[in-house]
Short mmCIF file of C-alpha atoms in Angstrom, two decimals:
data_model
loop_
_atom_site.label_atom_id
_atom_site.label_comp_id
_atom_site.label_asym_id
_atom_site.label_seq_id
_atom_site.Cartn_x
_atom_site.Cartn_y
_atom_site.Cartn_z
CA MET A 1 6.95 12.04 -108.23
CA THR A 2 9.53 12.39 -105.60
CA GLY A 3 9.80 14.76 -102.83
CA ASN A 4 5.96 14.95 -101.98
CA SER A 5 4.89 14.42 -98.54
CA CYS A 6 1.90 12.72 -99.75
CA ASP A 7 4.09 9.78 -101.15
CA HIS A 8 5.52 8.70 -97.53
CA ALA A 9 3.82 6.19 -95.39
CA PRO A 10 1.04 7.58 -92.85
CA ALA A 11 2.42 7.64 -89.54
CA ALA A 12 0.98 5.97 -86.50
CA VAL A 13 -1.47 7.96 -84.68
CA ALA A 14 -0.34 8.85 -80.59
CA PRO A 15 -2.72 7.63 -78.00
CA ASP A 16 -4.77 9.96 -75.93
CA ALA A 17 -2.72 10.89 -72.81
CA SER A 18 -5.94 12.22 -71.58
CA ALA A 19 -7.74 9.00 -72.11
CA PRO A 20 -8.11 6.58 -68.92
CA ALA A 21 -5.93 3.53 -68.71
CA ASP A 22 -7.12 0.18 -66.99
CA ALA A 23 -6.14 0.25 -63.25
CA PRO A 24 -3.89 -3.29 -62.90
CA TRP A 25 -5.66 -3.68 -59.74
CA ARG A 26 -9.46 -3.55 -61.04
CA PRO A 27 -9.24 -7.64 -61.79
CA LEU A 28 -8.82 -7.99 -58.29
CA LEU A 29 -11.66 -6.34 -56.88
CA PRO A 30 -13.82 -9.29 -56.98
CA ALA A 31 -11.59 -11.58 -55.07
CA LEU A 32 -10.86 -8.32 -52.66
CA ALA A 33 -14.52 -7.72 -52.09
CA ALA A 34 -14.53 -11.58 -51.39
CA ILE A 35 -11.78 -11.37 -48.68
CA MET A 36 -13.33 -8.41 -46.91
CA ALA A 37 -16.71 -10.27 -46.90
CA MET A 38 -14.82 -13.02 -45.22
CA ILE A 39 -13.11 -10.80 -42.52
CA LEU A 40 -16.59 -9.17 -41.43
CA ALA A 41 -17.90 -12.62 -40.95
CA LEU A 42 -15.13 -14.26 -38.76
CA ALA A 43 -14.94 -10.53 -36.94
CA ALA A 44 -19.03 -10.90 -36.63
CA LEU A 45 -18.47 -14.56 -35.41
CA ALA A 46 -15.79 -14.03 -33.25
CA ILE A 47 -17.82 -11.14 -31.23
CA TRP A 48 -20.82 -13.40 -31.43
CA LEU A 49 -18.58 -16.20 -29.77
CA ALA A 50 -17.24 -13.79 -27.25
CA ARG A 51 -20.88 -12.91 -26.33
CA GLU A 52 -22.24 -16.56 -26.43
CA ARG A 53 -18.90 -17.24 -23.90
CA GLN A 54 -19.92 -13.96 -21.56
CA ILE A 55 -23.36 -15.23 -21.24
CA GLY A 56 -22.30 -18.54 -20.38
CA LEU A 57 -19.79 -17.62 -17.70
CA GLU A 58 -22.59 -15.42 -16.62
CA ALA A 59 -25.13 -17.86 -16.18
CA VAL A 60 -22.70 -20.14 -14.12
CA ARG A 61 -21.90 -17.32 -11.77
CA LEU A 62 -25.84 -16.74 -11.51
CA GLU A 63 -26.10 -20.58 -10.81
CA ALA A 64 -23.35 -20.82 -8.59
CA VAL A 65 -24.62 -17.85 -6.47
CA ALA A 66 -28.42 -19.24 -6.54
CA SER A 67 -26.89 -22.53 -5.26
CA LEU A 68 -24.86 -20.64 -2.51
CA ARG A 69 -28.26 -18.94 -1.37
CA ALA A 70 -30.29 -22.29 -1.38
CA GLN A 71 -27.61 -23.70 0.85
CA GLN A 72 -27.69 -20.45 3.36
CA VAL A 73 -31.51 -20.62 3.52
CA THR A 74 -31.87 -24.24 4.18
CA GLY A 75 -29.15 -23.86 6.67
CA TRP A 76 -30.93 -21.24 8.07
CA VAL A 77 -34.23 -22.79 8.44
CA ASP A 78 -32.79 -25.92 9.43
CA GLU A 79 -31.47 -23.99 12.61
CA ARG A 80 -34.85 -22.45 13.24
CA ARG A 81 -36.52 -25.96 13.55
CA ALA A 82 -33.70 -27.37 15.41
CA GLN A 83 -34.31 -24.18 18.03
CA PHE A 84 -38.20 -24.56 17.94
CA GLN A 85 -37.68 -28.52 18.61
CA PHE A 86 -35.86 -27.73 21.65
CA LEU A 87 -38.69 -25.15 22.66
CA ALA A 88 -41.48 -27.78 22.07
CA ARG A 89 -39.71 -29.97 24.47
CA THR A 90 -39.69 -27.26 26.81
CA PRO A 91 -42.21 -28.47 29.85
CA LEU A 92 -42.14 -24.97 31.71
CA TRP A 93 -44.57 -23.13 29.45
CA PRO A 94 -46.84 -26.05 28.72
CA GLU A 95 -47.06 -26.06 32.47
CA LEU A 96 -47.89 -22.25 32.67
CA LEU A 97 -50.31 -22.79 29.95
CA LEU A 98 -52.22 -25.54 31.72
CA ARG A 99 -52.47 -23.59 35.24
CA TRP A 100 -53.74 -20.58 33.24
CA GLN A 101 -56.10 -22.61 31.31
CA ASP A 102 -57.31 -25.17 33.44
CA HIS A 103 -56.82 -23.82 37.13
CA GLY A 104 -57.60 -20.05 35.93
CA ASP A 105 -53.93 -18.90 37.10
CA ASP A 106 -53.52 -15.09 36.36
CA GLY A 107 -50.10 -15.32 37.93
CA ALA A 108 -49.22 -18.11 35.43
CA ARG A 109 -50.54 -16.50 32.66
CA GLU A 110 -48.47 -13.27 33.84
CA ARG A 111 -45.20 -15.47 33.82
CA LEU A 112 -46.19 -17.01 30.66
CA LEU A 113 -46.49 -13.58 28.67
CA GLU A 114 -43.12 -12.33 30.45
CA ARG A 115 -41.17 -15.41 29.13
CA THR A 116 -42.31 -15.16 25.62
CA ARG A 117 -41.57 -11.57 25.39
CA ASP A 118 -38.38 -12.11 26.84
CA TYR A 119 -37.71 -15.04 24.67
CA ALA A 120 -38.48 -13.11 21.19
CA LYS A 121 -36.67 -10.06 22.30
CA GLY A 122 -33.50 -12.21 23.33
CA HIS A 123 -33.90 -14.19 19.77
CA GLY A 124 -34.95 -11.13 17.52
CA PHE A 125 -38.09 -12.43 16.96
CA ALA A 126 -41.00 -10.04 15.93
CA SER A 127 -43.21 -11.80 18.33
CA LEU A 128 -44.47 -14.61 20.36
CA SER A 129 -48.16 -15.73 20.64
CA VAL A 130 -49.98 -18.91 21.63
CA ILE A 131 -52.80 -20.80 19.86
CA ASP A 132 -54.84 -23.54 21.05
CA ALA A 133 -55.68 -26.73 18.83
CA MET A 134 -58.46 -24.93 17.02
CA GLY A 135 -56.56 -22.10 15.80
CA ARG A 136 -58.02 -19.80 18.64
CA VAL A 137 -55.23 -16.98 19.77
CA LEU A 138 -55.27 -17.01 23.47
CA PRO A 139 -55.00 -13.76 25.05
CA LEU A 140 -51.75 -13.56 27.27
CA ALA A 141 -51.66 -9.73 26.58
CA GLU A 142 -54.53 -7.02 26.97
CA GLY A 143 -56.05 -5.70 23.56
CA ALA A 144 -56.94 -7.48 20.57
CA PRO A 145 -54.58 -10.56 19.65
CA PRO A 146 -52.88 -10.91 16.57
CA ALA A 147 -54.22 -11.91 13.73
CA LEU A 148 -53.40 -15.40 11.92
CA THR A 149 -53.38 -15.54 8.38
CA ALA A 150 -54.42 -18.47 6.19
CA SER A 151 -50.76 -19.64 5.90
CA THR A 152 -50.21 -19.54 9.33
CA ARG A 153 -53.33 -21.69 10.01
CA ASP A 154 -52.25 -24.26 7.69
CA ALA A 155 -48.97 -24.42 9.17
CA ALA A 156 -50.44 -24.96 12.58
CA ARG A 157 -52.58 -28.17 10.96
CA ARG A 158 -49.27 -29.45 10.15
CA ALA A 159 -47.37 -29.01 13.17
CA LEU A 160 -50.39 -30.77 14.80
CA ALA A 161 -50.63 -33.68 12.34
CA ALA A 162 -46.72 -33.83 12.73
CA GLY A 163 -46.09 -33.10 16.13
CA GLN A 164 -43.22 -31.09 14.74
CA PRO A 165 -42.42 -27.28 14.27
CA ALA A 166 -44.10 -26.16 10.76
CA MET A 167 -42.81 -23.10 8.81
CA SER A 168 -45.66 -20.94 6.95
CA GLU A 169 -45.17 -19.31 3.90
CA LEU A 170 -43.48 -16.06 3.24
CA HIS A 171 -46.51 -13.77 3.14
CA ARG A 172 -47.72 -10.09 3.64
CA LEU A 173 -50.73 -9.16 5.67
CA LYS A 174 -51.09 -5.35 5.29
CA GLY A 175 -51.23 -2.95 8.06
CA SER A 176 -49.54 -4.87 10.80
CA ALA A 177 -46.14 -5.26 12.03
CA PRO A 178 -44.06 -6.70 10.64
CA GLU A 179 -46.23 -6.46 7.28
CA VAL A 180 -44.26 -9.20 5.51
CA ARG A 181 -43.93 -12.38 7.68
CA LEU A 182 -42.64 -15.99 8.31
CA ASP A 183 -43.96 -17.53 11.09
CA PHE A 184 -43.09 -21.14 12.42
CA VAL A 185 -45.68 -22.92 14.62
CA VAL A 186 -44.52 -24.96 17.17
CA PRO A 187 -46.62 -27.64 18.95
CA MET A 188 -46.07 -27.56 23.07
CA THR A 189 -45.64 -31.33 22.92
CA ALA A 190 -44.02 -31.56 26.35
CA LEU A 191 -46.78 -32.97 28.23
CA ALA A 192 -48.90 -34.14 26.08
CA ALA A 193 -49.66 -37.86 26.17
CA ARG A 194 -47.40 -40.36 24.18
CA GLY A 195 -48.98 -40.10 20.37
CA ALA A 196 -51.59 -37.52 21.35
CA ALA A 197 -51.48 -33.80 19.65
CA ALA A 198 -50.47 -31.22 21.63
CA ARG A 199 -53.27 -28.84 23.44
CA CYS A 200 -51.39 -25.39 22.55
CA LEU A 201 -48.98 -24.29 20.19
CA ILE A 202 -46.62 -21.46 19.78
CA VAL A 203 -46.52 -19.03 17.01
CA VAL A 204 -43.09 -17.42 16.80
CA ARG A 205 -43.58 -14.80 13.86
CA LEU A 206 -40.03 -13.54 12.47
CA ASP A 207 -39.53 -10.22 10.30
CA PRO A 208 -37.99 -11.31 7.29
CA HIS A 209 -36.35 -8.05 6.70
CA THR A 210 -34.25 -8.52 9.93
CA ASN A 211 -32.33 -12.02 8.61
CA LEU A 212 -33.89 -13.81 5.66
CA LEU A 213 -34.14 -11.09 3.17
CA PRO A 214 -30.66 -9.54 3.66
CA MET A 215 -29.18 -13.18 3.20
CA LEU A 216 -30.65 -13.20 -0.28
CA ALA A 217 -29.88 -10.02 -1.05
CA ALA A 218 -26.16 -9.63 -0.32
CA GLY A 219 -23.76 -9.80 -3.17
CA PRO A 220 -22.31 -12.92 -4.36
CA ASP A 221 -18.97 -12.11 -2.75
CA SER A 222 -20.54 -11.89 1.02
#
């Protein structure tokens, strides 16, 4: 039979346009994910390195500041020691002390009190007091003598043993003025026999807030 459409070969079925086609970049997804992970890792490493470098620079800066402060404090202490070594060799104060203590000369006591007050005021010290070799405060002025802390008594023992000014630890005594204090104990060696310990010592009391602590608290560019 001819002319029958059924005799023709079946036509190819056309693809459904609505079916999703495979994206051409889909095979690249694993490689892209690996690249992104590498970029993130490199970024994290860069941030960590920058942070470590900053920490290192800050550590170097702080070390330099600490070294500078240590040099400043050492220089400050050395200056005080030299000043008090000169004071220890001054004969006038021991002479007044001996005249007062051995001969009951109240005029010598008054002169010594005046000189210690003038010296403290002129050099910016909190106070000056006199102690004997037993660590007892001598009553230069009226009223109760200033209290000595254990740190100051220890400095007095070291000063007597060495024949040189000795510094106490930085310490606090509540209710006193100043409350935070630093003492230098100076043996009066000018009239002592050669090799003998001094009979009396001067306690120079400093207020650390006036010079030492501001030096430590100053900025790195100060």
